[in-house]
Amino acid sequence: MSGWFRLTLGLLAMIVGALWTVQGLGYVEGSVLTDQRLGAAIGAGLVLVGVALIWLGVRARGRR
């Protein structure tokens, strides 16, 4: 995987994870995930995966 691809996936994962987290916590209404703790937990995990992918992408770009 190239550095740019990891950076893009990481950013996308962070955005979706943050959205799922706030929906799961009940701050955004009108979704199946609203007020669902499982959605908040999965969203937080996805944010962490996104951070890791961004970190790996930055490292891959720095080696070039």
Tab-separated table of N, CA, C and O in Angstrom:
chain	number	residue	atom	x	y	z
A	1	MET	N	0.837	-1.177	0.000
A	1	MET	CA	0.000	0.000	0.000
A	1	MET	C	0.883	1.241	0.000
A	1	MET	O	1.820	1.328	0.769
A	2	SER	N	0.554	2.197	-0.817
A	2	SER	CA	1.348	3.415	-0.872
A	2	SER	C	0.960	4.344	0.283
A	2	SER	O	-0.076	4.190	0.926
A	3	GLY	N	1.804	5.328	0.516
A	3	GLY	CA	1.570	6.270	1.602
A	3	GLY	C	0.296	7.078	1.421
A	3	GLY	O	-0.461	7.293	2.367
A	4	TRP	N	0.049	7.523	0.190
A	4	TRP	CA	-1.156	8.312	-0.064
A	4	TRP	C	-2.424	7.504	0.159
A	4	TRP	O	-3.421	8.028	0.664
A	5	PHE	N	-2.386	6.246	-0.218
A	5	PHE	CA	-3.556	5.384	-0.037
A	5	PHE	C	-3.865	5.206	1.451
A	5	PHE	O	-5.016	5.285	1.872
A	6	ARG	N	-2.826	4.975	2.257
A	6	ARG	CA	-3.016	4.848	3.714
A	6	ARG	C	-3.530	6.143	4.320
A	6	ARG	O	-4.402	6.121	5.188
A	7	LEU	N	-2.995	7.266	3.864
A	7	LEU	CA	-3.466	8.551	4.375
A	7	LEU	C	-4.937	8.777	4.043
A	7	LEU	O	-5.711	9.224	4.896
A	8	THR	N	-5.321	8.441	2.826
A	8	THR	CA	-6.715	8.630	2.409
A	8	THR	C	-7.652	7.707	3.188
A	8	THR	O	-8.701	8.152	3.673
A	9	LEU	N	-7.271	6.439	3.323
A	9	LEU	CA	-8.100	5.507	4.095
A	9	LEU	C	-8.185	5.920	5.553
A	9	LEU	O	-9.243	5.819	6.183
A	10	GLY	N	-7.077	6.393	6.102
A	10	GLY	CA	-7.059	6.833	7.494
A	10	GLY	C	-7.968	8.017	7.725
A	10	GLY	O	-8.715	8.063	8.705
A	11	LEU	N	-7.933	8.983	6.827
A	11	LEU	CA	-8.794	10.148	6.956
A	11	LEU	C	-10.258	9.760	6.831
A	11	LEU	O	-11.102	10.216	7.616
A	12	LEU	N	-10.571	8.901	5.883
A	12	LEU	CA	-11.949	8.429	5.709
A	12	LEU	C	-12.426	7.666	6.946
A	12	LEU	O	-13.550	7.867	7.418
A	13	ALA	N	-11.564	6.809	7.489
A	13	ALA	CA	-11.927	6.047	8.688
A	13	ALA	C	-12.161	6.977	9.875
A	13	ALA	O	-13.087	6.762	10.665
A	14	MET	N	-11.347	8.016	9.995
A	14	MET	CA	-11.530	8.956	11.102
A	14	MET	C	-12.842	9.722	10.977
A	14	MET	O	-13.551	9.916	11.963
A	15	ILE	N	-13.193	10.136	9.778
A	15	ILE	CA	-14.432	10.889	9.576
A	15	ILE	C	-15.643	10.012	9.866
A	15	ILE	O	-16.556	10.402	10.604
A	16	VAL	N	-15.659	8.807	9.292
A	16	VAL	CA	-16.795	7.903	9.513
A	16	VAL	C	-16.864	7.481	10.981
A	16	VAL	O	-17.941	7.446	11.578
A	17	GLY	N	-15.727	7.194	11.583
A	17	GLY	CA	-15.696	6.804	12.986
A	17	GLY	C	-16.189	7.904	13.902
A	17	GLY	O	-16.934	7.652	14.857
A	18	ALA	N	-15.802	9.140	13.619
A	18	ALA	CA	-16.269	10.266	14.432
A	18	ALA	C	-17.781	10.440	14.293
A	18	ALA	O	-18.482	10.684	15.283
A	19	LEU	N	-18.280	10.293	13.073
A	19	LEU	CA	-19.725	10.398	12.852
A	19	LEU	C	-20.471	9.302	13.608
A	19	LEU	O	-21.474	9.563	14.280
A	20	TRP	N	-19.993	8.059	13.518
A	20	TRP	CA	-20.643	6.959	14.228
A	20	TRP	C	-20.586	7.167	15.738
A	20	TRP	O	-21.521	6.826	16.451
A	21	THR	N	-19.492	7.724	16.222
A	21	THR	CA	-19.360	7.957	17.656
A	21	THR	C	-20.383	8.975	18.136
A	21	THR	O	-21.080	8.746	19.135
A	22	VAL	N	-20.496	10.102	17.452
A	22	VAL	CA	-21.457	11.111	17.900
A	22	VAL	C	-22.894	10.639	17.716
A	22	VAL	O	-23.782	10.989	18.500
A	23	GLN	N	-23.153	9.823	16.707
A	23	GLN	CA	-24.488	9.246	16.558
A	23	GLN	C	-24.775	8.273	17.692
A	23	GLN	O	-25.864	8.280	18.261
A	24	GLY	N	-23.814	7.444	18.018
A	24	GLY	CA	-23.994	6.476	19.097
A	24	GLY	C	-24.183	7.124	20.447
A	24	GLY	O	-24.870	6.587	21.319
A	25	LEU	N	-23.575	8.291	20.632
A	25	LEU	CA	-23.737	9.016	21.889
A	25	LEU	C	-25.027	9.833	21.926
A	25	LEU	O	-25.380	10.396	22.962
A	26	GLY	N	-25.730	9.916	20.809
A	26	GLY	CA	-27.023	10.578	20.780
A	26	GLY	C	-26.981	12.043	20.399
A	26	GLY	O	-27.983	12.745	20.532
A	27	TYR	N	-25.861	12.552	19.916
A	27	TYR	CA	-25.755	13.959	19.533
A	27	TYR	C	-26.307	14.235	18.146
A	27	TYR	O	-26.656	15.370	17.839
A	28	VAL	N	-26.375	13.209	17.300
A	28	VAL	CA	-26.952	13.342	15.969
A	28	VAL	C	-28.134	12.390	15.910
A	28	VAL	O	-27.985	11.199	16.156
A	29	GLU	N	-29.292	12.925	15.572
A	29	GLU	CA	-30.499	12.095	15.566
A	29	GLU	C	-30.892	11.708	14.150
A	29	GLU	O	-30.357	12.226	13.185
A	30	GLY	N	-31.817	10.770	14.048
A	30	GLY	CA	-32.333	10.349	12.762
A	30	GLY	C	-31.562	9.202	12.137
A	30	GLY	O	-31.545	9.060	10.921
A	31	SER	N	-30.931	8.392	12.965
A	31	SER	CA	-30.144	7.281	12.456
A	31	SER	C	-30.439	6.032	13.280
A	31	SER	O	-30.925	6.117	14.411
A	32	VAL	N	-30.132	4.890	12.725
A	32	VAL	CA	-30.288	3.634	13.444
A	32	VAL	C	-29.320	3.588	14.627
A	32	VAL	O	-29.600	2.982	15.656
A	33	LEU	N	-28.179	4.257	14.494
A	33	LEU	CA	-27.155	4.246	15.537
A	33	LEU	C	-27.420	5.225	16.672
A	33	LEU	O	-26.682	5.234	17.661
A	34	THR	N	-28.446	6.062	16.566
A	34	THR	CA	-28.701	7.062	17.582
A	34	THR	C	-28.935	6.400	18.934
A	34	THR	O	-29.763	5.498	19.075
A	35	ASP	N	-28.175	6.857	19.936
A	35	ASP	CA	-28.251	6.355	21.315
A	35	ASP	C	-27.914	4.863	21.432
A	35	ASP	O	-28.446	4.173	22.295
A	36	GLN	N	-27.042	4.365	20.594
A	36	GLN	CA	-26.605	2.976	20.668
A	36	GLN	C	-25.143	2.948	21.090
A	36	GLN	O	-24.271	3.439	20.378
A	37	ARG	N	-24.876	2.376	22.260
A	37	ARG	CA	-23.504	2.345	22.758
A	37	ARG	C	-22.575	1.529	21.867
A	37	ARG	O	-21.400	1.842	21.743
A	38	LEU	N	-23.100	0.510	21.235
A	38	LEU	CA	-22.284	-0.292	20.334
A	38	LEU	C	-21.790	0.560	19.159
A	38	LEU	O	-20.635	0.469	18.753
A	39	GLY	N	-22.648	1.405	18.635
A	39	GLY	CA	-22.243	2.293	17.545
A	39	GLY	C	-21.157	3.259	17.977
A	39	GLY	O	-20.225	3.546	17.223
A	40	ALA	N	-21.261	3.760	19.205
A	40	ALA	CA	-20.238	4.667	19.726
A	40	ALA	C	-18.911	3.934	19.907
A	40	ALA	O	-17.848	4.480	19.602
A	41	ALA	N	-18.960	2.709	20.380
A	41	ALA	CA	-17.728	1.939	20.595
A	41	ALA	C	-17.061	1.577	19.269
A	41	ALA	O	-15.839	1.697	19.122
A	42	ILE	N	-17.861	1.155	18.302
A	42	ILE	CA	-17.302	0.823	16.987
A	42	ILE	C	-16.729	2.080	16.333
A	42	ILE	O	-15.661	2.048	15.724
A	43	GLY	N	-17.428	3.197	16.473
A	43	GLY	CA	-16.930	4.456	15.917
A	43	GLY	C	-15.611	4.874	16.533
A	43	GLY	O	-14.694	5.305	15.831
A	44	ALA	N	-15.488	4.743	17.845
A	44	ALA	CA	-14.233	5.096	18.516
A	44	ALA	C	-13.100	4.178	18.056
A	44	ALA	O	-11.972	4.634	17.836
A	45	GLY	N	-13.402	2.909	17.890
A	45	GLY	CA	-12.394	1.975	17.383
A	45	GLY	C	-11.966	2.323	15.971
A	45	GLY	O	-10.784	2.240	15.622
A	46	LEU	N	-12.926	2.745	15.152
A	46	LEU	CA	-12.619	3.122	13.774
A	46	LEU	C	-11.758	4.384	13.727
A	46	LEU	O	-10.868	4.508	12.879
A	47	VAL	N	-11.993	5.302	14.649
A	47	VAL	CA	-11.145	6.497	14.736
A	47	VAL	C	-9.713	6.088	15.059
A	47	VAL	O	-8.751	6.604	14.470
A	48	LEU	N	-9.541	5.150	15.974
A	48	LEU	CA	-8.193	4.686	16.315
A	48	LEU	C	-7.512	4.003	15.128
A	48	LEU	O	-6.312	4.188	14.898
A	49	VAL	N	-8.270	3.221	14.373
A	49	VAL	CA	-7.726	2.592	13.165
A	49	VAL	C	-7.306	3.679	12.171
A	49	VAL	O	-6.246	3.588	11.534
A	50	GLY	N	-8.118	4.715	12.051
A	50	GLY	CA	-7.789	5.821	11.159
A	50	GLY	C	-6.511	6.527	11.564
A	50	GLY	O	-5.682	6.869	10.717
A	51	VAL	N	-6.347	6.747	12.862
A	51	VAL	CA	-5.118	7.385	13.355
A	51	VAL	C	-3.908	6.519	13.024
A	51	VAL	O	-2.867	7.026	12.578
A	52	ALA	N	-4.037	5.219	13.224
A	52	ALA	CA	-2.927	4.308	12.928
A	52	ALA	C	-2.596	4.321	11.437
A	52	ALA	O	-1.420	4.336	11.053
A	53	LEU	N	-3.611	4.326	10.582
A	53	LEU	CA	-3.363	4.359	9.136
A	53	LEU	C	-2.697	5.659	8.708
A	53	LEU	O	-1.803	5.664	7.857
A	54	ILE	N	-3.122	6.766	9.299
A	54	ILE	CA	-2.490	8.045	8.977
A	54	ILE	C	-1.037	8.030	9.425
A	54	ILE	O	-0.146	8.477	8.695
A	55	TRP	N	-0.763	7.509	10.602
A	55	TRP	CA	0.606	7.431	11.100
A	55	TRP	C	1.470	6.582	10.165
A	55	TRP	O	2.584	6.970	9.812
A	56	LEU	N	0.944	5.436	9.748
A	56	LEU	CA	1.686	4.576	8.821
A	56	LEU	C	1.887	5.251	7.459
A	56	LEU	O	2.940	5.107	6.834
A	57	GLY	N	0.876	5.979	7.011
A	57	GLY	CA	0.988	6.676	5.734
A	57	GLY	C	2.034	7.774	5.771
A	57	GLY	O	2.789	7.959	4.815
A	58	VAL	N	2.092	8.506	6.882
A	58	VAL	CA	3.095	9.559	7.023
A	58	VAL	C	4.490	8.945	7.055
A	58	VAL	O	5.423	9.466	6.440
A	59	ARG	N	4.641	7.847	7.770
A	59	ARG	CA	5.942	7.174	7.815
A	59	ARG	C	6.369	6.679	6.435
A	59	ARG	O	7.525	6.791	6.050
A	60	ALA	N	5.416	6.133	5.669
A	60	ALA	CA	5.739	5.636	4.324
A	60	ALA	C	6.120	6.785	3.396
A	60	ALA	O	7.016	6.637	2.568
A	61	ARG	N	5.460	7.926	3.529
A	61	ARG	CA	5.788	9.075	2.702
A	61	ARG	C	7.137	9.658	3.092
A	61	ARG	O	7.853	10.194	2.251
A	62	GLY	N	7.509	9.568	4.369
A	62	GLY	CA	8.757	10.139	4.843
A	62	GLY	C	9.981	9.355	4.415
A	62	GLY	O	11.080	9.886	4.359
A	63	ARG	N	9.813	8.087	4.119
A	63	ARG	CA	10.948	7.239	3.724
A	63	ARG	C	11.395	7.490	2.297
A	63	ARG	O	12.457	7.081	1.915
A	64	ARG	N	10.594	8.120	1.515
A	64	ARG	CA	10.920	8.315	0.095
A	64	ARG	C	11.937	9.389	-0.090
A	64	ARG	O	12.231	10.272	0.474
